[in-house]
Short mmCIF file of C-alpha atoms and ligand atoms in Angstrom, two decimals:
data_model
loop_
_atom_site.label_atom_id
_atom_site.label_comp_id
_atom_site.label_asym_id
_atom_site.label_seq_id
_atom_site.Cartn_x
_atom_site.Cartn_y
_atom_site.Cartn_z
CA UNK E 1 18.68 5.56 -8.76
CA UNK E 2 16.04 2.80 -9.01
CA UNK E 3 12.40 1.84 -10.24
CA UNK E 4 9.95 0.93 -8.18
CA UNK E 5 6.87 -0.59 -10.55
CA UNK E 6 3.36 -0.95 -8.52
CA UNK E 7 1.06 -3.11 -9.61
CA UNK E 8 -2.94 -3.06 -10.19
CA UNK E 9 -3.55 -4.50 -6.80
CA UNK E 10 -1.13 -2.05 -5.34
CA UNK E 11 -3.11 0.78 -6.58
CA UNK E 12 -6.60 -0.38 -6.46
CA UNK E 13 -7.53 0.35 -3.20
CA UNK E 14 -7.53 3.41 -1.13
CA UNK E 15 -5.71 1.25 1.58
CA UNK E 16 -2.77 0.07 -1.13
CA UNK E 17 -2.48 3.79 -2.56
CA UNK E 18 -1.37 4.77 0.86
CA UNK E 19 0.66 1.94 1.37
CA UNK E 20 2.39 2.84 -2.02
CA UNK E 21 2.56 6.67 -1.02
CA UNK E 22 4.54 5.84 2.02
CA UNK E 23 7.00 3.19 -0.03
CA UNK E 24 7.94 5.54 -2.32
CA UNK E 25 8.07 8.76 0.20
CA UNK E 26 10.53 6.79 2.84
CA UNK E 27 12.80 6.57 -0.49
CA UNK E 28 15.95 9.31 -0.04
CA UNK E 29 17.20 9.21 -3.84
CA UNK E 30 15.73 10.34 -6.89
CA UNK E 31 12.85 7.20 -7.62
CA UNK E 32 11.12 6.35 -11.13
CA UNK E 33 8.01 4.84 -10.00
CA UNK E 34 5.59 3.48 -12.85
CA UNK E 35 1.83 2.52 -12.34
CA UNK E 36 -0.41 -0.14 -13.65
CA UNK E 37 -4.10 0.74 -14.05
CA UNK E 38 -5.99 0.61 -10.72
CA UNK E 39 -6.57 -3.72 -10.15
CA UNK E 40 -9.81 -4.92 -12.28
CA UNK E 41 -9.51 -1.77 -14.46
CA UNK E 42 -8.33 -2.88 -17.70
CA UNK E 43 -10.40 -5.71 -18.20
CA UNK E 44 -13.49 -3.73 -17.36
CA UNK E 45 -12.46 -1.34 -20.07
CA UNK E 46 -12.05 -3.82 -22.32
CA UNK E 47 -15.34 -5.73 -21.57
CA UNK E 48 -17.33 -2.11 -21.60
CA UNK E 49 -16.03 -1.86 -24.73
CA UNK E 50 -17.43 -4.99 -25.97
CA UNK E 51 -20.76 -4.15 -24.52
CA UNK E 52 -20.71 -1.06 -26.57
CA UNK E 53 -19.41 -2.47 -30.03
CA UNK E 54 -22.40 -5.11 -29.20
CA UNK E 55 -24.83 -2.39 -28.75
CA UNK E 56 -25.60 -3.26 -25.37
CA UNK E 57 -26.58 -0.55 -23.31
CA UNK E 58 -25.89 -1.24 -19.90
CA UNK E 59 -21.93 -0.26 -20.97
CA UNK E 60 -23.30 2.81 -19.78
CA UNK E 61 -23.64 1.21 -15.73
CA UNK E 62 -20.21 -0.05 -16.02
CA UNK E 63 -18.92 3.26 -18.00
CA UNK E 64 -20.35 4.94 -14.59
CA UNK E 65 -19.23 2.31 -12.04
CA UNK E 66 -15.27 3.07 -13.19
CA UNK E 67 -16.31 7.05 -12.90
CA UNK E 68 -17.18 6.17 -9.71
CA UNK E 69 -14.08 4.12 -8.60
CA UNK E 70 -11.87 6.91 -9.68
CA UNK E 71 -13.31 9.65 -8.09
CA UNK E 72 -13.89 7.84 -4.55
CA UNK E 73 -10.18 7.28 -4.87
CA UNK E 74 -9.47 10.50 -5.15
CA UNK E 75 -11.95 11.56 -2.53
CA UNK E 76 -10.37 9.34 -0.26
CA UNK E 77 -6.98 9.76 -0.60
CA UNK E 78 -5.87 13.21 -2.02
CA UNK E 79 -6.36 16.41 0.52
CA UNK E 80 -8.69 19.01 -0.39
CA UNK E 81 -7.00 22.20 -1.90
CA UNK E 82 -6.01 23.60 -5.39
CA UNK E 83 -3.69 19.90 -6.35
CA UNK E 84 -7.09 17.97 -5.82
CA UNK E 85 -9.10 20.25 -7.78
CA UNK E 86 -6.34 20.69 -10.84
CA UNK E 87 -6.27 16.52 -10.59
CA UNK E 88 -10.16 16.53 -10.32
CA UNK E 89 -10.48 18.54 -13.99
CA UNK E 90 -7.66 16.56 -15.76
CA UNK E 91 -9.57 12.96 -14.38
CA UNK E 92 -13.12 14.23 -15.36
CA UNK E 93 -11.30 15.94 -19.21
CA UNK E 94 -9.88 12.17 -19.83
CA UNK E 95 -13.31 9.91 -18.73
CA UNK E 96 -15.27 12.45 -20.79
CA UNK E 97 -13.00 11.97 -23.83
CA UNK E 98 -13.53 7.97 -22.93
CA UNK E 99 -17.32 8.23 -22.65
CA UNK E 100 -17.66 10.03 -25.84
CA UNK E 101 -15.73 6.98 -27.89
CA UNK E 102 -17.90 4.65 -25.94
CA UNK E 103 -20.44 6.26 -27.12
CA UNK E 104 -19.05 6.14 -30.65
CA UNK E 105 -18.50 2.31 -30.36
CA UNK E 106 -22.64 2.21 -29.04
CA UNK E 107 -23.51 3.89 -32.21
CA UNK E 108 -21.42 2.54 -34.78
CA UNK E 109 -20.95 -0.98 -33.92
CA UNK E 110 -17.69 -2.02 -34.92
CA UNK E 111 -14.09 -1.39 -33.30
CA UNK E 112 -10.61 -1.39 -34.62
CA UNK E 113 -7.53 -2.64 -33.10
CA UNK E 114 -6.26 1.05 -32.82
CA UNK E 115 -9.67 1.93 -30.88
CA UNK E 116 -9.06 -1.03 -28.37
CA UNK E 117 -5.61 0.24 -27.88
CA UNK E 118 -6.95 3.49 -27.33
CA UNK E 119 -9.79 2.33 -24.73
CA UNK E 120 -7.06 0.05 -22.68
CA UNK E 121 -4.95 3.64 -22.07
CA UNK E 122 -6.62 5.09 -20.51
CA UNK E 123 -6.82 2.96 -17.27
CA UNK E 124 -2.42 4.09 -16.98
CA UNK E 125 -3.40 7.58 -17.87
CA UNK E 126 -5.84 8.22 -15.19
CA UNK E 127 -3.98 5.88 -12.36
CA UNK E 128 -0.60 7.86 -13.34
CA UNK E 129 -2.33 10.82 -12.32
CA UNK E 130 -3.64 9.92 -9.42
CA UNK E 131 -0.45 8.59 -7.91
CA UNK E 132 1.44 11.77 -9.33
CA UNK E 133 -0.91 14.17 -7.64
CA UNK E 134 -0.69 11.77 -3.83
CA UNK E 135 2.95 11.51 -3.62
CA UNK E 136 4.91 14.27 -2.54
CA UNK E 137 7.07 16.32 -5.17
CA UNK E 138 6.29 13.94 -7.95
CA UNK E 139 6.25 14.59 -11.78
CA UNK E 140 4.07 12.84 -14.15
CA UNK E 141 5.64 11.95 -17.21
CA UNK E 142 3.64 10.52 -20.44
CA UNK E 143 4.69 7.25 -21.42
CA UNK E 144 3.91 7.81 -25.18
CA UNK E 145 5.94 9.98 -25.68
CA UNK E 146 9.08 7.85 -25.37
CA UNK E 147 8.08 4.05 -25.19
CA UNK E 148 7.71 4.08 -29.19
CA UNK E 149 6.42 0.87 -30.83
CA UNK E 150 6.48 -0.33 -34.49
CA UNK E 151 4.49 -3.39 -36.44
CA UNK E 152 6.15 -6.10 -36.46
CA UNK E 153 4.31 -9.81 -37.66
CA UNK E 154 0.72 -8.17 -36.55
CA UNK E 155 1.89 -7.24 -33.17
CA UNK E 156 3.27 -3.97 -31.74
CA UNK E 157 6.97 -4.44 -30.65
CA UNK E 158 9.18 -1.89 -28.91
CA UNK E 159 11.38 -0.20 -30.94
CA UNK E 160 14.26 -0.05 -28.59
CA UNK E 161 16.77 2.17 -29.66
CA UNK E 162 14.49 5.03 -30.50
CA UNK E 163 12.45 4.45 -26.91
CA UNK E 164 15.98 4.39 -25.42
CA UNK E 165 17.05 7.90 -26.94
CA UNK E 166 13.51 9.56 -25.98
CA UNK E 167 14.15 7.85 -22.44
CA UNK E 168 17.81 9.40 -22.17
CA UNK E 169 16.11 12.93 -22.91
CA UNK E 170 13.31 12.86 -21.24
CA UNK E 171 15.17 12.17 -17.36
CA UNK E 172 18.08 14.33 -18.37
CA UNK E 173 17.37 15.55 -15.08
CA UNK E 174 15.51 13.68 -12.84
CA UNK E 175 13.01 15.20 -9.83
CA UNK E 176 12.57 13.36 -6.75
CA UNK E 177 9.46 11.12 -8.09
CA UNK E 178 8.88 10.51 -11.71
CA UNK E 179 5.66 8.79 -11.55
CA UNK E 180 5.29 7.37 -14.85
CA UNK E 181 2.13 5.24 -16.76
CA UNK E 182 3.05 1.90 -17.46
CA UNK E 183 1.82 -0.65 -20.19
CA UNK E 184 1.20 2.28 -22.95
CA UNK E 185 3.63 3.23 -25.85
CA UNK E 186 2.62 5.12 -29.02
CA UNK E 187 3.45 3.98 -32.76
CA UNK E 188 7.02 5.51 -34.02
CA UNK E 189 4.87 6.39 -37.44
CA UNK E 190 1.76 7.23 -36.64
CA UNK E 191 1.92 7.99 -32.68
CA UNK E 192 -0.94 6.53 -32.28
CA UNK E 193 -1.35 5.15 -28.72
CA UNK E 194 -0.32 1.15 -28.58
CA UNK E 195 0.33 -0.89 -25.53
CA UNK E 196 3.41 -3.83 -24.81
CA UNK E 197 0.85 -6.45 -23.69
CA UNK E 198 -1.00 -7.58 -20.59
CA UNK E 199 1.58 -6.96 -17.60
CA UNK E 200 3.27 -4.82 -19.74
CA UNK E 201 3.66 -2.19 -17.11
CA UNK E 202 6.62 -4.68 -15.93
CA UNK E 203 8.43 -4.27 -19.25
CA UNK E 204 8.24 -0.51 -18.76
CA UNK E 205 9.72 -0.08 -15.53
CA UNK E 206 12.46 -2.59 -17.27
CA UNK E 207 13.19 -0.83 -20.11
CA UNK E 208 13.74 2.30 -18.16
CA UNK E 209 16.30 0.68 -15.71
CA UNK E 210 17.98 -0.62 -18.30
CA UNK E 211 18.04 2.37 -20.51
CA UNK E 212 19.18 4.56 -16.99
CA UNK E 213 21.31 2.10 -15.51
CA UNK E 214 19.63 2.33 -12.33
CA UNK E 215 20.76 0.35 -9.18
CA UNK E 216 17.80 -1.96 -8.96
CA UNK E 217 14.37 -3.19 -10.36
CA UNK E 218 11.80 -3.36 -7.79
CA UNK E 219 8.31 -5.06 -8.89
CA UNK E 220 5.69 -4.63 -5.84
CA UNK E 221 3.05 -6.66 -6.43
CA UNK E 222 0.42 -8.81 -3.97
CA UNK E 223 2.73 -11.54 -3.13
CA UNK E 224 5.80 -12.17 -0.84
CA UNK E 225 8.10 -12.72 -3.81
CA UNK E 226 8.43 -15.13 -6.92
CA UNK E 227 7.43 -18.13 -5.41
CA UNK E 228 7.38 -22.21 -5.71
CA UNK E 229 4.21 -22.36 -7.66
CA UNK E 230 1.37 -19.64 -7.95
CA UNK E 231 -0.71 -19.10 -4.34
CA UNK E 232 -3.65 -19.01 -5.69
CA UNK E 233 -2.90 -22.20 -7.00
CA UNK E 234 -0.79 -24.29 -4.83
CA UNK E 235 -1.66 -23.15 -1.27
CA UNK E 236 1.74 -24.46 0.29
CA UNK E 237 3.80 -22.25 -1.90
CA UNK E 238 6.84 -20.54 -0.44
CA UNK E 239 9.04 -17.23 -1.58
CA UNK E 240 12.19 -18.16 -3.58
CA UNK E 241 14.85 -16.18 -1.57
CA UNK E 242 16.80 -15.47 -5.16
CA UNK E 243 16.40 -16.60 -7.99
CA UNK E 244 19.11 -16.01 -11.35
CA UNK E 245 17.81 -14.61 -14.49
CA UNK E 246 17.83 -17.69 -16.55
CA UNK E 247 15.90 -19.66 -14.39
CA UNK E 248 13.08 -16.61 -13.55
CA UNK E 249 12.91 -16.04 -17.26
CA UNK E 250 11.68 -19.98 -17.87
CA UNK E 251 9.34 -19.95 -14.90
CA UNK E 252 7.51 -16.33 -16.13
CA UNK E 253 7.66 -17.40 -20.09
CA UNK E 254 5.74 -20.56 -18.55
CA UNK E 255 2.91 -19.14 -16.63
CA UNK E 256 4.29 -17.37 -13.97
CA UNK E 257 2.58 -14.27 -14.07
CA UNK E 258 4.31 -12.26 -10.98
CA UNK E 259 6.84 -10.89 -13.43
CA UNK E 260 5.85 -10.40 -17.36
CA UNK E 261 8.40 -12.26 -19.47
CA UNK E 262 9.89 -9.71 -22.07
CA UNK E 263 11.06 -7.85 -17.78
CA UNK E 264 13.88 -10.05 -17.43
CA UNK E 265 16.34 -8.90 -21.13
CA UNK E 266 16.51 -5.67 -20.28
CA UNK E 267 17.71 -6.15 -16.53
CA UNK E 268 19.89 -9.38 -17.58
CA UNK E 269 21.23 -7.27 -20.05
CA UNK E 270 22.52 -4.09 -18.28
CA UNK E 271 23.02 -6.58 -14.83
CA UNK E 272 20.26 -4.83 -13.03
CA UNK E 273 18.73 -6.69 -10.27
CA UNK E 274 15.43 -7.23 -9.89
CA UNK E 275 13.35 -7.46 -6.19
CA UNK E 276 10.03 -8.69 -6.02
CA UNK E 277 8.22 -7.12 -3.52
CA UNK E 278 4.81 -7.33 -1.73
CA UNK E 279 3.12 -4.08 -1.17
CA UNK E 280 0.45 -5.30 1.82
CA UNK E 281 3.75 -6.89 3.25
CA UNK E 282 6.76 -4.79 2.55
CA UNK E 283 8.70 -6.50 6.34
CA UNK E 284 8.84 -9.50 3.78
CA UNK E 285 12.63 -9.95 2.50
CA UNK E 286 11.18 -10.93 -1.37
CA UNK E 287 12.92 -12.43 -3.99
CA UNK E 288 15.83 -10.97 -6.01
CA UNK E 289 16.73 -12.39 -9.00
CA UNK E 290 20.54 -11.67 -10.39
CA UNK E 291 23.36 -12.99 -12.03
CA UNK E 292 25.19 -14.86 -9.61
CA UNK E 293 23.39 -16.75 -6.97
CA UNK E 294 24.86 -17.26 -3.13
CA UNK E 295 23.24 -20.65 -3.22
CA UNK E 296 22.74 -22.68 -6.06
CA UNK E 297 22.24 -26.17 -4.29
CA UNK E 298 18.61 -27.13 -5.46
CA UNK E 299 18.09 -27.45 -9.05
CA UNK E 300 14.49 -27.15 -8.88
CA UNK E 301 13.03 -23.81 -8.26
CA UNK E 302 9.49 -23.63 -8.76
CA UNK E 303 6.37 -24.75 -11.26
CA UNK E 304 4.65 -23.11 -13.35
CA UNK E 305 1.46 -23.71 -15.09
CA UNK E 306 -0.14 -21.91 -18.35
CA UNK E 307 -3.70 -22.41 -19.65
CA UNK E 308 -5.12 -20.89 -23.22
CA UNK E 309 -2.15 -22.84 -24.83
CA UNK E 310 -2.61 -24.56 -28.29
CA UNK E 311 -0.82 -27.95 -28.90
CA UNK E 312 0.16 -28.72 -32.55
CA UNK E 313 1.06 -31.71 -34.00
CA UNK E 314 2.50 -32.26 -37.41
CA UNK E 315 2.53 -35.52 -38.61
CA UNK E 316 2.89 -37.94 -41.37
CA UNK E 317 5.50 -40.38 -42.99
CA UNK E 318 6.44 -38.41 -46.28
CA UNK E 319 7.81 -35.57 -43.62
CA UNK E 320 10.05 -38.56 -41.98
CA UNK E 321 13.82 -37.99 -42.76
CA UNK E 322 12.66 -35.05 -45.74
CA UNK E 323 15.49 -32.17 -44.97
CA UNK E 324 13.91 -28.79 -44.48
CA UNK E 325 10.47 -29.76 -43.17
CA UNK E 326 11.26 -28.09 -39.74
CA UNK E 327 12.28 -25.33 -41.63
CA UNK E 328 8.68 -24.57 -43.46
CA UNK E 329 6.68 -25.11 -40.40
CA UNK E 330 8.54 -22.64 -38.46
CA UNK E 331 8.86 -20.50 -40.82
CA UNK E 332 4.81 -20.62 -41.45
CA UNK E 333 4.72 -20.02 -37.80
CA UNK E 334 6.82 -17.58 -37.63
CA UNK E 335 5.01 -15.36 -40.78
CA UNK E 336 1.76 -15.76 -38.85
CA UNK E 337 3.51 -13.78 -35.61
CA UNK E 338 2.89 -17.33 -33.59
CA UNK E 339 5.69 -17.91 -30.67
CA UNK E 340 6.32 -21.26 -30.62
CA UNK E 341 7.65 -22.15 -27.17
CA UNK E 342 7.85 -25.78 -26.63
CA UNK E 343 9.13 -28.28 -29.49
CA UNK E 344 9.15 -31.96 -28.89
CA UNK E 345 10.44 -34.62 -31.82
CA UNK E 346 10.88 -37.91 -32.45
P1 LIG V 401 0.45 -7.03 -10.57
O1 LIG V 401 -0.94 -6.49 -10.76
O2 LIG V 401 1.13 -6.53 -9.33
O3 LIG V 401 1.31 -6.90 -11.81
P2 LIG V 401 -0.04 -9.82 -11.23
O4 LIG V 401 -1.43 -10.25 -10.96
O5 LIG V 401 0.35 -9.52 -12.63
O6 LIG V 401 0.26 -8.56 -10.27
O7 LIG V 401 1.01 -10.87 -10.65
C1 LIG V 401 0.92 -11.31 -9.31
C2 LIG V 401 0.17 -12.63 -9.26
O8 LIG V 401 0.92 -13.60 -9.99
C3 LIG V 401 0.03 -13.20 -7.90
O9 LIG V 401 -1.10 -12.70 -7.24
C4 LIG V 401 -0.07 -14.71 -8.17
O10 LIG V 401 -1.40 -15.16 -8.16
C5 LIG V 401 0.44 -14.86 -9.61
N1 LIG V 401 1.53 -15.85 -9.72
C6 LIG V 401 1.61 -16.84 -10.65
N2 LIG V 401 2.70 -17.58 -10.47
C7 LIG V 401 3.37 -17.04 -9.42
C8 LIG V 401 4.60 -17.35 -8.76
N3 LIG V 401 5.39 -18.37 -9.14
N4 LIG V 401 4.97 -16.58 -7.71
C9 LIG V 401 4.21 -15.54 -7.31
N5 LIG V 401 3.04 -15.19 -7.88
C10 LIG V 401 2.62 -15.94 -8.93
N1 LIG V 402 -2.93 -2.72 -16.79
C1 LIG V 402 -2.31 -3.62 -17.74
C2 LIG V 402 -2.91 -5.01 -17.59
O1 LIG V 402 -3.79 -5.22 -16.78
C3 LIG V 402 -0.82 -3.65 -17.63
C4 LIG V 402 -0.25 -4.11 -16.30
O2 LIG V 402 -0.97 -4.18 -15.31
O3 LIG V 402 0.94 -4.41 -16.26
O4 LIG V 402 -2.53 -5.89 -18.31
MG1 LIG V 403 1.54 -8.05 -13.58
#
């Protein structure tokens, strides 16, 4: 069994939907596939959002401009006949629920963390459905209801054995397709909706492999594969043939955003390879990245770059030689739910 994880580009055109249908339709064996939001669609709901909160009113054009990408998707892509009509009402139920707490947001002025959480699901939730209803003999299964997160430092973490138990039961038996939202979780308290980060859908499709044991990880994404440096970057860059866990775990935790970081524990873990992919190119061999590689001649792999980072530096003689100072500023750090991921010392 395996998990095939598609991407925002993957599903944000009606020209990548098909290319995704026919992927996962050429597969023989019982497939978990899980979605990202169609490409551009979380950040719009975020920024509509923001208009909203801000009481600006053209949210509204940008409310409508997402009504409209969804439904020309499905105009475009999904036969007429009773599925496209059943998918039609559940599509136009869930952007009516959206626009009314838009609307709320307009009027009241103010958002919570919960509401954010809330607005980001929906982008999963309606792409889930979409790619449930084009692929042939395909379930869609609700995320929430078995990715379960708890608080932890300010931040919602997965709660893995619990998510691991409601995995087991929920693909008991599995149909051909499970097509299954990625990125969204709900609180193990309150079950409120919560999210596992930006390019969480990755973790998802991870945690699932692991928790299943499947045969492989596949990540489809835009690109030929993990490669030497970011395209868009570094024009020259190249497709690592294979890559081992270790060393694609220190490229993604350093800017590499093909693969989400927290992806590569679970798959380590349960020795689950994973294949990188590229939807618009699927001739392309991609990279896998395992245990043991067949070549291990060139110690350097790749670089990575990451921007937003803060640089701290804590200074002074009275800390010089003084035995626990590391101690206190890590564990101030650490209260505050800050990752520290690069320490330098004299
Ligand atoms: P998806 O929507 O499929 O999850 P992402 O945008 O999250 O795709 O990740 C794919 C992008 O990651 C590529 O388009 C590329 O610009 C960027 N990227 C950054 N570093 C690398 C790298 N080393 N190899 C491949 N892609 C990279
Ligand atoms: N849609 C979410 C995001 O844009 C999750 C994902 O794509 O993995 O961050
Ligand atoms: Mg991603």
């Amino acid at each position: 069994m395996k998990i095939m994880k598609f991407g925002g580009t993957s599903v944000g055109s009606v020209d990548s939907i098909q290319k995704v249908k026919a992927i996962v339709e050429a597969e023989k064996g019982p497939v978990i596939v899980v979605v990202s939001a169609l490409g551009g669609i979380t950040d719009q709901l975020i920024r509509t959002a923001a208009m909203a909160t801000q009481g600006d009113i053209t949210y509204e054009t940008q409310f409508e401009n997402m009504v409209h990408r969804h439904e020309e998707m499905i105009q475009q892509v999904i036969p007429a006949g009773s599925k496209k009509r059943t998918l039609g009402k559940k599509i136009h139920a869930l952007l009516d629920e959206l626009k009314d707490i838009y609307q709320g947001l307009y009027l009241l002025k103010d958002i919570s963390s919960n509401m954010e959480d809330t607005v980001v699901s929906y982008g999963e939730r309606l792409s889930s459905l979409i790619v449930g209803a084009l692929i042939e003999e395909a379930e869609v299964f609700d995320a929430r209801s078995f990715m379960k997160t708890e608080r932890k430092h300010g931040k919602h973490v997965l709660d893995t054995e619990l998510s691991e138990q409601l995995i087991r039961e929920t693909f008991r038996e599995l149909p051909k397709v499970s097509v299954v939202p990625g990125f969204i979780a709900s609180d193990k308290n309150t079950s409120r909706v919560t999210n596992l980060g930006r390019g969480g859908s990755d973790y998802t499709a991870a945690v699932i492999a692991a928790v299943l044991e499947a045969s492989i990880l596949e990540i489809w994404t835009d690109v030929d594969g993990f490669m030497t440096a970011d395209p868009k970057v570094i024009s020259t860059a190249y497709a690592i043939e294979e890559l081992s866990y270790v060393e694609a775990m220190e490229l993604c935790n350093f800017g590499a955003k093909v693969v989400y970081p927290p992806t590569i524990y679970p798959a380590f873990h349960k020795n689950i390879p994973i294949l990188i992919k590229n939807t618009f190119n699927p001739e392309a061999q991609g990279t896998v990245i395992r245990e043991r590689l067949s070549d291990n001649t060139k110690p350097i792999k790749g670089i990575s770059s990451i921007n937003n980072t803060a640089l701290i530096t804590v200074q002074g003689l009275g800390m010089v030689g003084v035995i626990g100072v590391n101690h206190r500023i890590f564990r101030a750090l650490a209260q505050n739910g800050i990752s520290v991921f690069l320490v330098s010392q004299a």
